[in-house]
Tab-separated table of C-alpha atoms and ligand atoms in Angstrom:
chain	number	residue	atom	x	y	z
A	192	MET	CA	117.855	140.605	115.552
A	193	ALA	CA	115.266	138.204	114.247
A	194	ARG	CA	113.295	135.271	115.083
A	195	ILE	CA	114.101	132.464	113.782
A	196	VAL	CA	113.793	128.364	113.043
A	197	MET	CA	116.275	126.129	112.855
A	198	LYS	CA	114.565	122.791	111.787
A	199	PHE	CA	117.300	119.896	111.575
A	200	GLY	CA	116.098	116.250	109.914
A	201	GLY	CA	116.763	113.299	110.783
A	202	THR	CA	121.093	112.714	109.353
A	203	SER	CA	122.015	115.966	110.168
A	204	MET	CA	120.803	114.524	114.259
A	205	ALA	CA	121.554	111.385	113.122
A	206	GLY	CA	125.210	110.637	116.077
A	207	ILE	CA	126.630	113.045	118.781
A	208	GLU	CA	129.353	114.510	115.907
A	209	ARG	CA	126.201	115.348	113.918
A	210	ILE	CA	124.552	116.537	116.929
A	211	ARG	CA	127.855	118.847	117.769
A	212	ILE	CA	127.764	120.027	114.380
A	213	VAL	CA	124.138	121.209	114.184
A	214	ALA	CA	124.925	122.926	117.896
A	215	ALA	CA	127.684	125.239	116.053
A	216	ARG	CA	124.977	126.082	113.537
A	217	VAL	CA	122.632	127.367	116.102
A	218	LYS	CA	125.255	129.561	118.548
A	219	ARG	CA	126.296	131.206	114.853
A	220	GLU	CA	123.302	133.002	114.843
A	221	VAL	CA	123.097	133.031	118.450
A	222	ASP	CA	126.419	134.497	118.454
A	223	ALA	CA	124.335	137.018	115.787
A	224	GLY	CA	122.341	137.816	118.416
A	225	ASN	CA	119.477	135.984	116.556
A	226	GLN	CA	116.416	134.606	118.761
A	227	VAL	CA	116.295	130.795	117.958
A	228	ALA	CA	113.779	128.117	118.566
A	229	VAL	CA	115.425	124.674	116.871
A	230	VAL	CA	113.100	122.199	116.093
A	231	VAL	CA	114.967	118.470	115.475
A	232	SER	CA	114.176	115.417	114.408
A	233	ALA	CA	114.555	111.844	115.845
A	234	MET	CA	118.282	110.124	114.065
A	235	ALA	CA	117.782	108.830	110.750
A	236	GLY	CA	115.951	105.594	110.430
A	237	GLU	CA	114.781	105.160	114.090
A	238	THR	CA	111.868	106.462	113.703
A	239	ASP	CA	111.146	102.976	110.588
A	240	ARG	CA	112.562	101.298	113.514
A	241	LEU	CA	110.496	102.404	115.997
A	242	VAL	CA	107.289	101.611	113.431
A	243	GLY	CA	109.474	97.490	112.864
A	244	PHE	CA	108.277	97.012	116.648
A	245	CYS	CA	104.951	98.151	115.879
A	246	ARG	CA	103.870	95.868	112.941
A	247	GLU	CA	105.969	93.162	115.188
A	248	ALA	CA	104.247	93.797	118.336
A	249	SER	CA	101.067	93.139	116.928
A	250	ALA	CA	99.295	94.108	112.507
A	251	ARG	CA	96.856	95.774	113.702
A	252	TYR	CA	98.101	97.828	116.798
A	253	ASP	CA	96.156	101.254	118.591
A	254	ALA	CA	97.398	104.342	116.979
A	255	ARG	CA	97.171	105.546	120.099
A	256	GLU	CA	100.009	103.274	121.519
A	257	TYR	CA	102.058	104.046	118.159
A	258	ASP	CA	102.375	107.669	118.885
A	259	VAL	CA	103.901	107.283	122.686
A	260	VAL	CA	106.653	104.358	120.609
A	261	VAL	CA	107.367	106.450	117.425
A	262	SER	CA	107.331	109.942	119.495
A	263	SER	CA	109.905	108.565	121.383
A	264	GLY	CA	112.659	109.275	118.949
A	265	GLU	CA	112.562	112.964	119.314
A	266	GLN	CA	112.350	113.368	122.740
A	267	VAL	CA	116.429	111.582	122.402
A	268	THR	CA	117.259	114.266	119.915
A	269	SER	CA	115.895	117.666	121.820
A	270	GLY	CA	117.700	116.676	124.627
A	271	LEU	CA	120.573	116.152	122.816
A	272	LEU	CA	120.745	118.627	121.154
A	273	ALA	CA	119.777	120.785	124.547
A	274	ILE	CA	123.085	119.252	126.894
A	275	ALA	CA	125.713	120.035	122.975
A	276	LEU	CA	123.899	123.555	123.056
A	277	GLN	CA	124.922	123.953	126.937
A	278	ALA	CA	128.201	122.248	126.409
A	279	ALA	CA	129.171	124.948	123.481
A	280	GLY	CA	127.985	127.518	126.158
A	281	VAL	CA	124.809	128.306	124.857
A	282	PRO	CA	121.997	128.449	126.688
A	283	ALA	CA	119.356	125.648	126.186
A	284	ARG	CA	116.714	124.072	126.698
A	285	SER	CA	113.969	121.556	125.345
A	286	TRP	CA	110.663	121.238	125.438
A	287	LEU	CA	108.466	118.263	124.540
A	288	GLY	CA	105.468	118.639	122.326
A	289	TRP	CA	103.336	118.134	125.804
A	290	GLN	CA	105.062	120.676	128.008
A	291	LEU	CA	104.838	123.483	125.699
A	292	PRO	CA	102.222	121.935	125.270
A	293	ILE	CA	101.682	122.178	120.479
A	294	GLY	CA	97.507	121.102	120.554
A	295	THR	CA	96.695	118.412	117.981
A	296	SER	CA	93.542	116.980	116.850
A	297	ASP	CA	93.262	113.472	118.074
A	298	ALA	CA	93.762	111.447	115.153
A	299	HIS	CA	96.503	110.044	115.752
A	300	ALA	CA	99.242	109.362	113.686
A	301	SER	CA	98.520	112.001	111.345
A	302	ALA	CA	97.138	114.603	113.813
A	303	ARG	CA	97.145	118.118	113.253
A	304	ILE	CA	98.039	120.935	114.654
A	305	GLU	CA	95.619	122.799	116.171
A	306	ALA	CA	97.693	125.727	118.531
A	307	ILE	CA	100.730	126.063	120.399
A	308	ASP	CA	100.568	127.569	123.439
A	309	MET	CA	104.306	130.523	123.559
A	310	THR	CA	103.814	131.656	126.754
A	311	ALA	CA	106.658	129.190	127.741
A	312	LEU	CA	108.080	129.901	124.409
A	313	ASP	CA	108.160	133.766	124.319
A	314	ALA	CA	109.942	133.292	128.193
A	315	SER	CA	112.499	130.824	127.194
A	316	LEU	CA	113.556	133.470	124.059
A	317	ALA	CA	113.411	136.860	125.741
A	318	GLN	CA	115.584	135.771	128.297
A	319	GLY	CA	118.226	134.431	125.634
A	320	VAL	CA	117.559	130.570	126.318
A	321	VAL	CA	117.313	128.646	122.564
A	322	ALA	CA	114.272	126.398	123.104
A	323	VAL	CA	114.873	122.871	121.954
A	324	ILE	CA	111.493	121.450	120.103
A	325	PRO	CA	111.259	117.764	119.478
A	326	GLY	CA	108.822	118.150	115.690
A	327	PHE	CA	106.924	115.643	115.026
A	328	GLN	CA	105.210	115.648	118.392
A	329	GLY	CA	101.663	117.145	120.101
A	330	ILE	CA	99.528	116.308	122.295
A	331	ASP	CA	95.293	116.382	121.817
A	332	GLY	CA	92.453	117.839	123.953
A	333	SER	CA	92.149	114.576	126.393
A	334	GLY	CA	96.562	114.555	127.170
A	335	ARG	CA	97.502	111.467	124.899
A	336	VAL	CA	100.217	112.722	122.772
A	337	THR	CA	100.057	112.318	119.160
A	338	THR	CA	102.065	112.540	116.052
A	339	LEU	CA	101.627	114.149	112.663
A	340	GLY	CA	102.546	111.576	110.573
A	341	ARG	CA	106.205	110.837	108.670
A	342	GLY	CA	108.180	114.288	108.030
A	343	GLY	CA	106.053	115.713	110.303
A	344	SER	CA	108.617	117.531	111.756
A	345	ASP	CA	109.059	119.826	108.281
A	346	THR	CA	105.409	120.972	110.105
A	347	SER	CA	106.345	121.518	113.354
A	348	ALA	CA	108.815	123.954	112.631
A	349	VAL	CA	106.543	125.851	110.481
A	350	ALA	CA	103.682	125.869	113.135
A	351	VAL	CA	106.496	126.967	115.138
A	352	ALA	CA	107.446	129.743	113.195
A	353	ALA	CA	103.878	130.658	112.894
A	354	ALA	CA	103.205	130.903	115.873
A	355	MET	CA	106.832	133.330	116.998
A	356	LYS	CA	106.118	135.740	113.899
A	357	ALA	CA	109.749	134.243	112.983
A	358	ASP	CA	111.394	136.076	110.120
A	359	ARG	CA	112.629	132.565	108.684
A	360	CYS	CA	112.297	129.185	109.037
A	361	ASP	CA	115.127	128.103	107.884
A	362	ILE	CA	114.661	124.063	107.054
A	363	TYR	CA	118.355	122.468	107.297
A	364	THR	CA	118.186	119.137	105.068
A	365	ASP	CA	120.754	116.342	103.208
A	366	VAL	CA	120.854	118.478	99.872
A	367	ASP	CA	121.561	122.347	99.726
A	368	GLY	CA	117.514	122.583	98.293
A	369	VAL	CA	115.254	121.970	96.911
A	370	TYR	CA	116.074	120.632	93.403
A	371	THR	CA	114.265	119.811	89.422
A	372	THR	CA	113.452	116.488	90.710
A	373	ASP	CA	115.296	113.807	93.353
A	374	PRO	CA	118.719	114.052	93.464
A	375	ARG	CA	119.373	110.396	93.777
A	376	ILE	CA	118.045	109.325	91.324
A	377	VAL	CA	119.097	112.129	89.027
A	378	PRO	CA	122.556	113.650	89.487
A	379	ARG	CA	121.620	115.992	86.254
A	380	ALA	CA	118.908	117.543	88.891
A	381	ARG	CA	119.008	121.436	88.942
A	382	LYS	CA	118.924	122.857	92.156
A	383	LEU	CA	115.897	125.585	92.201
A	384	SER	CA	116.461	129.161	93.858
A	385	ARG	CA	112.733	130.016	94.760
A	386	VAL	CA	109.778	127.866	94.409
A	387	THR	CA	106.587	128.893	94.665
A	388	TYR	CA	104.232	127.777	97.551
A	389	GLU	CA	101.716	125.721	95.190
A	390	GLU	CA	104.735	124.650	92.665
A	391	MET	CA	106.087	123.343	95.325
A	392	LEU	CA	103.315	121.805	98.236
A	393	GLU	CA	101.856	119.894	94.287
A	394	LEU	CA	105.433	118.853	94.599
A	395	ALA	CA	105.668	117.618	98.967
A	396	SER	CA	101.710	115.929	97.819
A	397	VAL	CA	103.245	113.869	95.121
A	398	GLY	CA	106.261	112.467	96.296
A	399	ALA	CA	109.061	114.588	96.449
A	400	LYS	CA	109.324	114.197	100.524
A	401	VAL	CA	111.837	116.338	101.348
A	402	LEU	CA	109.239	118.771	102.479
A	403	GLN	CA	105.860	118.005	104.178
A	404	THR	CA	103.503	118.661	102.362
A	405	ARG	CA	101.397	119.923	105.225
A	406	SER	CA	104.553	122.151	106.050
A	407	VAL	CA	104.026	123.785	102.934
A	408	GLY	CA	99.919	123.701	103.141
A	409	LEU	CA	100.203	125.777	106.378
A	410	ALA	CA	103.904	128.105	105.437
A	411	MET	CA	101.250	129.009	102.839
A	412	LYS	CA	98.844	129.777	104.357
A	413	GLU	CA	100.345	132.087	107.329
A	414	GLY	CA	102.999	133.327	105.096
A	415	VAL	CA	106.071	131.830	106.234
A	416	ARG	CA	109.057	132.463	104.746
A	417	VAL	CA	110.661	128.977	104.410
A	418	ARG	CA	113.823	128.042	103.290
A	419	VAL	CA	115.238	124.886	102.453
A	420	LEU	CA	119.121	123.768	102.492
A	421	SER	CA	122.340	121.999	103.413
A	422	SER	CA	122.932	120.943	107.303
A	423	PHE	CA	126.727	120.381	105.950
A	424	GLU	CA	127.519	122.491	103.090
A	425	ASP	CA	127.383	126.665	103.624
A	426	ALA	CA	127.898	126.139	99.046
A	427	ARG	CA	125.962	129.574	97.117
A	428	ASP	CA	124.621	128.999	93.945
A	429	ASP	CA	126.561	131.003	91.731
A	430	ASP	CA	123.367	134.135	92.017
A	431	GLY	CA	124.663	133.988	95.675
A	432	HIS	CA	121.986	131.987	97.026
A	433	ARG	CA	122.437	129.735	99.751
A	434	GLY	CA	119.882	126.785	98.926
A	435	THR	CA	115.897	127.617	98.414
A	436	LEU	CA	113.208	129.894	99.038
A	437	ILE	CA	109.993	129.149	99.017
A	438	VAL	CA	107.793	132.007	97.478
A	439	GLY	CA	104.916	133.569	96.386
A	440	GLU	CA	103.858	133.544	92.865
A	441	GLU	CA	104.331	137.612	92.615
A	442	GLU	CA	107.351	137.329	93.567
A	443	ILE	CA	108.972	135.060	90.583
A	444	ASP	CA	108.884	136.911	87.890
A	445	ASP	CA	108.765	135.444	84.005
A	446	MET	CA	111.839	135.105	83.412
A	447	GLU	CA	112.190	132.686	85.716
A	448	ARG	CA	109.582	131.375	85.399
A	449	GLN	CA	109.212	127.565	84.010
A	450	LEU	CA	107.271	125.308	81.969
A	451	ILE	CA	107.806	122.578	84.213
A	452	THR	CA	109.373	122.812	88.060
A	453	GLY	CA	110.191	119.421	88.500
A	454	ILE	CA	109.225	116.146	88.541
A	455	ALA	CA	108.603	113.891	91.706
A	456	HIS	CA	107.947	109.699	92.179
A	457	ASP	CA	106.465	107.791	95.218
A	458	LYS	CA	106.136	104.132	95.389
A	459	ASN	CA	104.488	104.431	98.372
A	460	GLU	CA	100.989	103.948	96.385
A	461	ALA	CA	98.658	100.417	96.318
A	462	LYS	CA	96.630	100.089	93.482
A	463	ILE	CA	93.647	97.238	93.706
A	464	THR	CA	91.110	96.717	90.809
A	465	LEU	CA	87.794	94.930	91.598
A	466	THR	CA	86.397	93.622	88.604
A	467	GLN	CA	82.724	93.190	87.392
A	468	VAL	CA	81.310	96.242	88.944
A	469	SER	CA	77.728	95.967	87.868
A	470	ASP	CA	77.013	99.448	85.466
A	471	ARG	CA	74.325	100.638	87.600
A	472	PRO	CA	73.789	104.718	89.359
A	473	GLY	CA	75.386	104.312	92.988
A	474	SER	CA	77.853	101.393	92.895
A	475	VAL	CA	81.159	103.331	92.860
A	476	ALA	CA	79.504	105.403	95.950
A	477	ALA	CA	79.463	102.191	97.366
A	478	ILE	CA	82.548	101.914	96.912
A	479	PHE	CA	84.171	104.673	97.920
A	480	ALA	CA	81.812	105.927	100.553
A	481	PRO	CA	83.146	103.027	102.711
A	482	LEU	CA	86.370	104.151	102.614
A	483	ALA	CA	85.919	107.675	103.154
A	484	GLY	CA	84.594	106.872	105.827
A	485	ALA	CA	87.399	104.453	107.236
A	486	GLY	CA	89.093	108.437	106.815
A	487	ILE	CA	91.478	106.508	103.680
A	488	ASN	CA	91.997	108.394	100.942
A	489	VAL	CA	91.338	106.613	97.652
A	490	ASP	CA	93.492	108.830	94.944
A	491	MET	CA	93.919	107.799	91.335
A	492	ILE	CA	90.535	106.333	89.946
A	493	VAL	CA	90.509	104.750	86.697
A	494	GLN	CA	86.395	103.387	85.169
A	495	ASN	CA	85.817	102.228	81.439
A	496	ILE	CA	82.810	102.152	80.104
A	497	ALA	CA	80.182	98.984	80.213
A	498	HIS	CA	79.101	98.293	76.467
A	499	SER	CA	77.243	95.200	76.359
A	500	THR	CA	78.018	92.783	79.672
A	501	GLY	CA	76.571	95.674	81.614
A	502	SER	CA	79.899	95.618	84.201
A	503	THR	CA	83.222	97.104	83.937
A	504	ASP	CA	86.185	96.789	86.418
A	505	VAL	CA	86.857	100.344	88.422
A	506	THR	CA	90.588	101.083	89.642
A	507	PHE	CA	92.544	102.634	91.815
A	508	THR	CA	94.933	103.822	94.537
A	509	VAL	CA	95.294	104.151	98.158
A	510	PRO	CA	98.245	104.983	99.956
A	511	ALA	CA	100.581	101.267	101.101
A	512	VAL	CA	100.162	101.680	104.596
A	513	ASP	CA	95.539	101.218	103.709
A	514	LEU	CA	95.480	98.663	101.750
A	515	THR	CA	95.052	96.176	104.407
A	516	ARG	CA	92.214	98.286	105.894
A	517	THR	CA	91.233	98.765	102.388
A	518	ILE	CA	91.054	95.348	101.425
A	519	ASP	CA	88.897	94.839	104.513
A	520	VAL	CA	86.870	97.111	104.136
A	521	LEU	CA	85.811	96.634	100.193
A	522	GLU	CA	85.897	92.565	101.739
A	523	GLY	CA	82.783	94.538	103.550
A	524	ALA	CA	81.173	96.203	101.520
A	525	ARG	CA	81.014	92.833	98.523
A	526	ASP	CA	77.927	92.942	99.075
A	527	ASN	CA	76.492	96.109	98.251
A	528	ILE	CA	78.956	96.572	95.511
A	529	GLY	CA	78.635	93.444	93.751
A	530	TYR	CA	82.080	92.809	92.285
A	531	ALA	CA	83.470	89.804	90.739
A	532	SER	CA	87.166	89.783	92.391
A	533	LEU	CA	89.741	91.805	94.040
A	534	VAL	CA	92.886	92.062	93.258
A	535	PRO	CA	95.186	93.906	94.623
A	536	ASP	CA	99.121	95.385	93.833
A	537	THR	CA	102.162	97.446	95.580
A	538	HIS	CA	104.543	97.185	92.905
A	539	VAL	CA	103.403	100.813	91.296
A	540	ALA	CA	104.854	104.123	91.171
A	541	LYS	CA	102.873	107.183	90.219
A	542	VAL	CA	105.212	109.550	88.753
A	543	SER	CA	104.466	113.889	88.349
A	544	VAL	CA	105.302	116.336	86.662
A	545	VAL	CA	104.435	119.383	88.401
A	546	GLY	CA	104.663	123.101	86.762
A	547	VAL	CA	102.596	126.432	86.457
A	548	GLY	CA	103.389	126.481	83.385
A	549	MET	CA	101.295	123.912	82.552
A	550	ARG	CA	98.101	126.276	82.645
A	551	SER	CA	98.952	128.071	79.639
A	552	HIS	CA	100.659	125.561	77.586
A	553	ALA	CA	98.885	122.338	75.911
A	554	GLY	CA	101.372	118.927	74.994
A	555	VAL	CA	102.708	118.692	78.454
A	556	ALA	CA	100.260	115.727	78.583
A	557	ALA	CA	100.977	114.501	75.376
A	558	THR	CA	105.189	115.069	75.480
A	559	MET	CA	104.971	112.953	79.030
A	560	PHE	CA	103.245	109.750	77.317
A	561	THR	CA	105.130	109.767	73.735
A	562	THR	CA	108.274	109.644	76.220
A	563	LEU	CA	106.922	106.535	78.079
A	564	GLY	CA	105.976	105.017	74.653
A	565	GLU	CA	109.226	105.120	73.249
A	566	ARG	CA	111.182	103.758	76.308
A	567	GLY	CA	108.378	100.906	76.950
A	568	ILE	CA	106.734	102.009	79.483
A	569	ASN	CA	103.408	101.460	80.088
A	570	ILE	CA	100.590	103.732	81.898
A	571	GLN	CA	97.896	101.899	84.029
A	572	ALA	CA	96.452	104.851	84.896
A	573	ILE	CA	96.271	109.246	84.349
A	574	ALA	CA	95.288	112.137	86.825
A	575	THR	CA	95.889	115.319	86.000
A	576	SER	CA	94.964	118.256	87.954
A	577	GLU	CA	95.934	122.319	86.725
A	578	ILE	CA	99.376	122.532	87.216
A	579	LYS	CA	99.800	118.491	87.129
A	580	VAL	CA	100.332	115.365	85.268
A	581	SER	CA	100.901	112.467	86.965
A	582	VAL	CA	100.942	108.472	85.656
A	583	LEU	CA	100.686	105.426	87.534
A	584	ILE	CA	103.713	102.465	86.318
A	585	GLU	CA	105.128	98.739	87.568
A	586	GLU	CA	107.493	100.365	90.119
A	587	ASP	CA	111.105	98.692	88.454
A	588	TYR	CA	110.407	101.893	86.181
A	589	THR	CA	110.814	104.312	88.131
A	590	GLU	CA	113.672	105.571	88.634
A	591	LEU	CA	114.388	105.586	84.026
A	592	ALA	CA	110.849	107.249	83.729
A	593	VAL	CA	111.964	109.782	86.433
A	594	ARG	CA	115.428	110.408	84.067
A	595	VAL	CA	114.069	110.169	80.875
A	596	LEU	CA	111.377	112.361	81.537
A	597	HIS	CA	113.656	114.964	83.710
A	598	THR	CA	115.742	115.311	80.254
A	599	ALA	CA	112.129	115.227	77.597
A	600	TYR	CA	111.202	118.215	79.722
A	601	GLY	CA	114.876	120.057	79.435
A	602	LEU	CA	115.597	119.582	82.868
A	603	ASP	CA	118.853	118.193	83.019
A	604	ALA	CA	121.684	120.057	84.405
A	605	ALA	CA	124.501	121.432	81.759
A	606	GLU	CA	127.639	119.045	81.826
B	39	LIG	P1	115.397	114.889	106.709
B	39	LIG	O1	115.458	113.852	106.870
B	39	LIG	O2	116.289	116.207	106.535
B	39	LIG	O3	113.871	115.502	106.338
B	39	LIG	P2	113.897	113.683	103.679
B	39	LIG	O4	115.063	112.844	104.275
B	39	LIG	O5	112.511	113.983	104.633
B	39	LIG	O6	115.297	114.433	105.391
B	39	LIG	O7	113.964	114.737	102.371
B	39	LIG	C1	115.026	115.412	102.323
B	39	LIG	C2	115.275	113.698	100.961
B	39	LIG	O8	114.491	115.078	100.189
B	39	LIG	C3	116.694	114.329	100.095
B	39	LIG	O9	117.373	113.243	100.355
B	39	LIG	C4	116.056	113.790	99.201
B	39	LIG	O10	116.666	112.123	98.226
B	39	LIG	C5	114.600	113.517	98.826
B	39	LIG	N1	114.411	114.296	98.107
B	39	LIG	C6	113.103	114.403	96.874
B	39	LIG	N2	112.875	115.279	95.501
B	39	LIG	C7	113.445	116.311	95.898
B	39	LIG	C8	113.760	117.426	95.714
B	39	LIG	N3	113.537	117.475	94.351
B	39	LIG	N4	113.940	117.847	96.092
B	39	LIG	C9	115.846	117.510	97.195
B	39	LIG	N5	115.466	116.721	97.624
B	39	LIG	C10	114.475	115.535	97.570
B	40	LIG	N1	111.246	111.319	112.289
B	40	LIG	C1	109.866	111.348	111.967
B	40	LIG	C2	109.371	110.328	110.338
B	40	LIG	O1	111.458	109.969	110.135
B	40	LIG	C3	109.447	112.998	111.606
B	40	LIG	C4	110.129	113.393	110.894
B	40	LIG	O2	111.595	112.790	110.307
B	40	LIG	O3	109.817	114.710	110.115
B	40	LIG	O4	108.546	110.258	110.189
B	41	LIG	MG1	111.750	114.581	106.090
């Protein structure tokens, strides 16, 4: 007998027919003698629809009320799956975030899970009743509903798996594993049978939305064995593997190690340029300190050296959803910073190449710049880490850039 968490994403929960397929998958694990907790997402498109309502109601909506609205999608699917399981003869009960409870911070719309009370869950598992838990939601210290940020059901699943010391956390989705890049953009992307926590963390953080970044960080910290696999098919690859297993670096042998693991893109960043910022100690701090104070994450930063003019342009990126707030903050701090104009640009995309092999190999960045240059794709900003190189480009070139880089690093699957 194993203790397992099964998580089903939005496409897998989109409609009663699909929920029945999910119920059949859960039943199989129960019939095999396993103790099962299931974490579910809202139906595909539902969270977007709910976010749209909030925006329509007010451009500057209250994050507490946003959480009340957007968490409702998962309430519906958790109840529906419990009904479908019962109809299939599997004892099941839903547990909303506030009922377990799943305790979180009070950072509404991007709360962090702090503690999961195992009392009800343990009792349910011991009685052989499948616990169906809506992902993405929790409750803060003052008793208000919170959500964990988009894609947060992955994090709910890993947190539940860690709390119940599960043997496995299986993330069922609409692709059959983690690929070298988004298989919807590059049909010749290759499925990885294993990927390290570190590489997956980096890939997720630069836009590979197959797993929420926080879920990977949590799995790494808690040693949760995460597998990504398809809800719709049971295909195994040539080595007999299903899906992709996220593993520790020590579990990957030298033969498997690749220079580049994958390529990701992110169209959810916005670029801001402040022109003629005076070149003096403290001027950069005057820009970024108020943004940090407002909880806005700055990603890429470019600043040129001032020559004779004594001033320079400063360019940086923020999440596109934070653009309005960023502009408000910078206009409020304008006298203190001292800039001539603020130029926002949302038609940008970040394309990143990730791989632990970069630590020991030179030339990865040069290959990237040359490949993009040959296609006439201009690079607007660059950021690097030990195992990643990212560039900011015009949004229209995203798919082309991902495709040519995939080929340039030798990642294309054989025809
Ligand atoms: P779910 O609703 O199941 O959580 P998501 O839409 O959040 O599913 O994530 C799955 C999607 O992630 C896939 O449909 C795919 O388009 C996208 N994706 C992006 N990068 C990758 C990658 N490297 N490997 C696999 N899928 C990826
Ligand atoms: N339904 C939420 C979203 O769309 C959470 C999730 O699916 O993981 O972001
Ligand atoms: Mg997801």
